[in-house]
XYZ file of C-alpha atoms in Angstrom:
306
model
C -18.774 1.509 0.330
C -18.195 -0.971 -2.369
C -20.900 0.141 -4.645
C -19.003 3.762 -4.838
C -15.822 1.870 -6.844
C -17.503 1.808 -10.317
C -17.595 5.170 -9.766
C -14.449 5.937 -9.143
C -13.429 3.090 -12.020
C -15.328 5.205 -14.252
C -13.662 8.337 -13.151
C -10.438 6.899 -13.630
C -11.053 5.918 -17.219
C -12.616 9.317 -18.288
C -9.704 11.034 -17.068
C -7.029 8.959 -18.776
C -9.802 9.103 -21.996
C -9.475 13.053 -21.735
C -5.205 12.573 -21.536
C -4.217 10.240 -23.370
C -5.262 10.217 -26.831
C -3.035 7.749 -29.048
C -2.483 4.290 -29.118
C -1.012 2.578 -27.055
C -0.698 4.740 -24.520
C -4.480 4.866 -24.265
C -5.468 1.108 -24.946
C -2.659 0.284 -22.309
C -4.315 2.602 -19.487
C -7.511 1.487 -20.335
C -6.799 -2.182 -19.590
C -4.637 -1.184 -16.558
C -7.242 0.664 -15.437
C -9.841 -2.230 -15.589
C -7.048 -4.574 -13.740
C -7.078 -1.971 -10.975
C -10.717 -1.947 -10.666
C -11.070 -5.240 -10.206
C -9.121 -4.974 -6.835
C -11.395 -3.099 -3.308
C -9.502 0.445 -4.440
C -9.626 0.912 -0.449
C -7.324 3.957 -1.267
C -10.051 5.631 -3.069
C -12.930 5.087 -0.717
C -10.381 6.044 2.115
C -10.538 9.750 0.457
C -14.324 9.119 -0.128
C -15.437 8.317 2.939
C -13.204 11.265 5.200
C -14.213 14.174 2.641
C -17.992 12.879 4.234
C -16.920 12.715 7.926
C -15.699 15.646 7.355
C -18.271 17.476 6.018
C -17.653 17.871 2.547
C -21.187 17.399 0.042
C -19.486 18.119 -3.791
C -19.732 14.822 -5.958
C -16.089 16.059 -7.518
C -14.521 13.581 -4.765
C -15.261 10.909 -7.054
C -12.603 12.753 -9.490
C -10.141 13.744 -6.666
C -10.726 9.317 -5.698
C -9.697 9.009 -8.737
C -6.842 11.039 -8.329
C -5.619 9.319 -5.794
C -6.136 5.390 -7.571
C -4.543 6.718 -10.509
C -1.416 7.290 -8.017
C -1.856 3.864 -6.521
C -1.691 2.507 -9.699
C 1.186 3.833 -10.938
C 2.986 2.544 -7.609
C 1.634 -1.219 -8.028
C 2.895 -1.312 -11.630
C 6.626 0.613 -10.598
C 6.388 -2.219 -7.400
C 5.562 -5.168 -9.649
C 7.756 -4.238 -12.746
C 10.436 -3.573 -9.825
C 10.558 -6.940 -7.980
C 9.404 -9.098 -10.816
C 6.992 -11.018 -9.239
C 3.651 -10.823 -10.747
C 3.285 -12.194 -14.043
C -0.027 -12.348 -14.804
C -1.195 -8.953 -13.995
C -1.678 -7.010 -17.150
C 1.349 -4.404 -16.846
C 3.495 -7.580 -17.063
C 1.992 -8.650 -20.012
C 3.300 -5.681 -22.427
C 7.085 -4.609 -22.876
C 8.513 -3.449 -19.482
C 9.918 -0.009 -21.251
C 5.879 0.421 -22.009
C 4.731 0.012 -18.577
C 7.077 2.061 -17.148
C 5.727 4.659 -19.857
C 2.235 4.155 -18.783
C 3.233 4.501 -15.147
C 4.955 7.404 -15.227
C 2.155 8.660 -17.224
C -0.277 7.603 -14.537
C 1.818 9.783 -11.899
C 1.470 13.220 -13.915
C -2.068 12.244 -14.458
C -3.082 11.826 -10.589
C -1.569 15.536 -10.478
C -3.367 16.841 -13.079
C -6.917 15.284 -11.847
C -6.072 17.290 -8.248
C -5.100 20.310 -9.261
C -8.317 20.327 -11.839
C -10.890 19.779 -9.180
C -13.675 22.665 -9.094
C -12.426 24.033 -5.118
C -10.560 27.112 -4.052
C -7.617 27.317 -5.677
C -5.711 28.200 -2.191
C -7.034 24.980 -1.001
C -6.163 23.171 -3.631
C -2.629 24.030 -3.293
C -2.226 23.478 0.116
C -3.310 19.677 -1.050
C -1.272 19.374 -3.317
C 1.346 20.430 -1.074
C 0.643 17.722 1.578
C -0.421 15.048 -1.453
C 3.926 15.922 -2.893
C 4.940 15.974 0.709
C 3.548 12.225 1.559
C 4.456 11.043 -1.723
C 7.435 11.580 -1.388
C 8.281 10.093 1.594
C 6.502 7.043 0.126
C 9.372 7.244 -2.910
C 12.147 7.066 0.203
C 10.252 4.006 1.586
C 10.362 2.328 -1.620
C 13.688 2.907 -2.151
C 14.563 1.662 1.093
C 12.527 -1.834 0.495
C 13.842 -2.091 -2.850
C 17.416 -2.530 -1.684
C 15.923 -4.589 1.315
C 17.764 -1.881 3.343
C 16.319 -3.110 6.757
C 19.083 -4.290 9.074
C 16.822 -4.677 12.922
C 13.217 -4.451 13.935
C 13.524 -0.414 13.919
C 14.836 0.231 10.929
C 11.803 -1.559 9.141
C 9.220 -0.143 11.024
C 10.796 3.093 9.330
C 10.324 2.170 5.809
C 7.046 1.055 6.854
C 6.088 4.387 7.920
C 7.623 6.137 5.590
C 6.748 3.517 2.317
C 2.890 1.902 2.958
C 1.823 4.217 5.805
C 2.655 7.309 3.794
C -0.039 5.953 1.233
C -3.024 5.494 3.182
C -2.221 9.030 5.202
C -2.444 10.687 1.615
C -5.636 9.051 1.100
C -7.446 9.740 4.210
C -5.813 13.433 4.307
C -7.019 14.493 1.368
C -10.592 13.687 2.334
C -10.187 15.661 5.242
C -8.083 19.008 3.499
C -10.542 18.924 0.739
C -13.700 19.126 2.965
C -11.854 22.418 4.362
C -10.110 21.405 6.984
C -6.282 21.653 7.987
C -3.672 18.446 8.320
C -5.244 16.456 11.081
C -2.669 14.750 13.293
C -4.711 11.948 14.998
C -5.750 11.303 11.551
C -2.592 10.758 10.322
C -1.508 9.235 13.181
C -4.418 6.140 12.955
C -3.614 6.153 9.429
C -0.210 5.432 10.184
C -0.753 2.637 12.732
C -3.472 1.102 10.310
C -0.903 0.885 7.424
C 1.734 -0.282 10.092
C -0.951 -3.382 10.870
C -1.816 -4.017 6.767
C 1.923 -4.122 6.289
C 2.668 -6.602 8.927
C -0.266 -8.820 7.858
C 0.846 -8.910 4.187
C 3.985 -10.021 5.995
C 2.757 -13.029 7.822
C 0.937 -14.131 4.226
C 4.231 -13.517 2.383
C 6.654 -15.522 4.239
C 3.999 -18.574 4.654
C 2.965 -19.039 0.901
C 5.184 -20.851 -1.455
C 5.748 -18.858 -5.041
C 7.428 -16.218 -6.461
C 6.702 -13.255 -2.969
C 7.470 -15.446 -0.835
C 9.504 -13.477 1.259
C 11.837 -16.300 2.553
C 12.706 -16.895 -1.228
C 13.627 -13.225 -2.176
C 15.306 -13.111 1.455
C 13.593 -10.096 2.185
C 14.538 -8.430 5.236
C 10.812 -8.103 7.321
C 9.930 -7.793 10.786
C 8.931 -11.511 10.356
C 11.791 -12.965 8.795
C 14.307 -11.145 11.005
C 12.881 -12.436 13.939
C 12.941 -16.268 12.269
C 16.681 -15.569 11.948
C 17.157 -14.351 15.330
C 14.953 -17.461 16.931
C 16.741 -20.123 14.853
C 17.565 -23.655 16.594
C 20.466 -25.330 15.511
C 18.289 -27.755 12.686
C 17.158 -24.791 10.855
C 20.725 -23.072 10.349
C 19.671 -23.877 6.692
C 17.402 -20.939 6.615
C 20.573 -18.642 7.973
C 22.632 -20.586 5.326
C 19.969 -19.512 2.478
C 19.225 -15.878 3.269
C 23.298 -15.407 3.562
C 24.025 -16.831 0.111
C 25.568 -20.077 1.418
C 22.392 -22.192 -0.020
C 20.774 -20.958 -3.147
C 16.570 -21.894 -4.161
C 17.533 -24.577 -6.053
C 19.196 -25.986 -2.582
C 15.772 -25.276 -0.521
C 13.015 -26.004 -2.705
C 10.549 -28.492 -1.263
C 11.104 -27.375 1.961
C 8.041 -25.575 2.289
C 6.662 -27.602 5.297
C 10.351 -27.316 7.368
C 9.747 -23.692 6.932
C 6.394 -23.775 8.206
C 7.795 -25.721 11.225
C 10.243 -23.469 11.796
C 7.919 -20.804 11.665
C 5.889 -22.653 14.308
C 9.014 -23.406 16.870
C 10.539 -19.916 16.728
C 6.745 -17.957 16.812
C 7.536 -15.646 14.179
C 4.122 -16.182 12.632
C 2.412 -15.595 16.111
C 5.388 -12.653 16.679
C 3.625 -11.059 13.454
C 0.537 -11.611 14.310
C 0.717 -9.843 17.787
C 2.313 -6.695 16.479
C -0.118 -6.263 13.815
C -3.022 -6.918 16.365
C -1.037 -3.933 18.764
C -1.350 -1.754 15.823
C -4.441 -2.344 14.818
C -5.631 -1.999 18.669
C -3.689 1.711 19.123
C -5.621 2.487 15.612
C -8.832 1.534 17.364
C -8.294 3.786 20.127
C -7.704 6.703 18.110
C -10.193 6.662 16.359
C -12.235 7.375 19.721
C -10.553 10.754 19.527
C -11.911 12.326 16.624
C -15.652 12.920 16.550
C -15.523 12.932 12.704
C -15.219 9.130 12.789
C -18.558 8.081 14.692
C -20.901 7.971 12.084
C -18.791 6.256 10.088
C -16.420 4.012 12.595
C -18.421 0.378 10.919
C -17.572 1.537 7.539
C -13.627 2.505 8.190
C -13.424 -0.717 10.292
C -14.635 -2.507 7.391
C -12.292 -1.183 4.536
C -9.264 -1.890 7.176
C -10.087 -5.497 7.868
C -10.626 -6.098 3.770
């Protein structure tokens, strides 16, 4: 599946070519765009790959792949600008007010490359429809993370759902609508859990590195690090005191190994690790109930575990 992203890279640049025709607008996409393509664009090849199971034979997916990157994109740069944390990618190299630009650009652009696509117009529509419907439950999500709304175990599963697992069920579903086919709910549904398990594994990588996402620093509320606070022994109150404002980062840096330990004593790591594995295993299961998915179960197994 890998060798179809310079494809969809390529589509992805002639589109914002055709669009976006004066500088900077256009030399900003461009190098975006390249950032982007450096990265699996599993999203992409998600829409690829179920348009095939499904039946579908036009080469025109490679546009509507694009399509759907283009969206991706514009969500990575909103997330990054958002929480502050990556510095060195190339949207946090220009102004912020000029990022923004070009991501909100990006957004009307996915649209446009949809809605463009050479397929019945009714059809078209009706994905469109479903790509608005999931994308905007992705905006709630985000919304929800970005306030670090979570308060127990069920309310972030929620924004899960509704933030990362909306994302990957636009990207499979419009494979599937654009081969013909209606919304597929076991689809959805193993798209769901399989966003469910990437979340939860970002998670367990999040709270155990040591720089700027760590999620311990930004006391982010996860399924992790609420289950470190509810765990705590009395020698690691410190990590209460820090994610209630009583300690600030200056007052816990270098404690990156008591963490660790801490991690170790209370299981949250192996906590994570056994819910992702759950979802990952339901996932699994139903894929077993769609037909669609047998030729091609190696090659969905092997985007998921990238």
């Amino acid at each position: 599946m890998e060798e179809l992203v310079p494809m969809i890279g390529h589509e992805m640049l002639r589109i914002s070519d055709k669009y976006f025709t004066t500088e900077p607008l256009r030399g900003y996409a461009r190098a975006f765009i390249r950032e982007k393509q450096a990265e699996s664009m599993r999203f992409g090849l998600l829409t690829v790959l179920h348009y095939r199971m499904f039946g579908g034979d036009s080469g025109q997916i490679y546009q509507a792949a694009a399509a759907v990157e283009l969206f991706i994109l514009a969500s990575d740069i909103l997330d990054d600008l958002q929480d502050g944390d990556a510095p060195h990618q190339a949207w946090s190299q220009v102004p912020p007010a000029a990022a923004m630009q070009a991501a909100a650009s990006f957004l009307v652009l996915s649209q446009q490359a949809m809605l463009e696509l050479e397929f019945d117009q009714v059809l078209l529509l009706r994905v469109a429809r479903m790509m608005n419907g999931q994308l905007l439950k992705a905006a709630n999500g985000q919304m929800l993370d970005l306030i670090n709304a979570v308060t127990d175990e069920d309310s972030y599963l929620a924004m899960v759902q509704h933030k990362s697992a909306a994302l990957i069920v636009f990207a499979c579903m419009a494979g599937v609508m654009l081969a013909g086919r209606e919304w597929h709910p076991v689809v959805a549904e193993y798209a769901e859990e399989v966003g469910m398990a990437a979340q939860i594994k970002n998670d367990i990588k999040d709270l155990l590195r040591w720089d700027d996402k760590n999620d311990f620093i930004l006391r982010k509320k996860t399924l992790l690090t609420l289950f470190l606070l509810e765990e705590l022994a009395e020698g690691d109150r410190w990590i209460l005191d820090y994610f209630e404002g009583r300690l600030q980062s200056e007052d816990v840096a270098g404690r990156q190994q008591m963490l660790e330990e801490a991690c170790d004593r209370t299981g949250a790591a192996l906590y994570g690790s056994v819910r992702m594995r759950m979802h990952f295993n339901r996932f699994q299961e139903l894929l077993e109930e769609v037909p669609e998915t047998a030729s091609a179960k190696d090659k969905l197994l092997e985007i998921f575990s990238s």
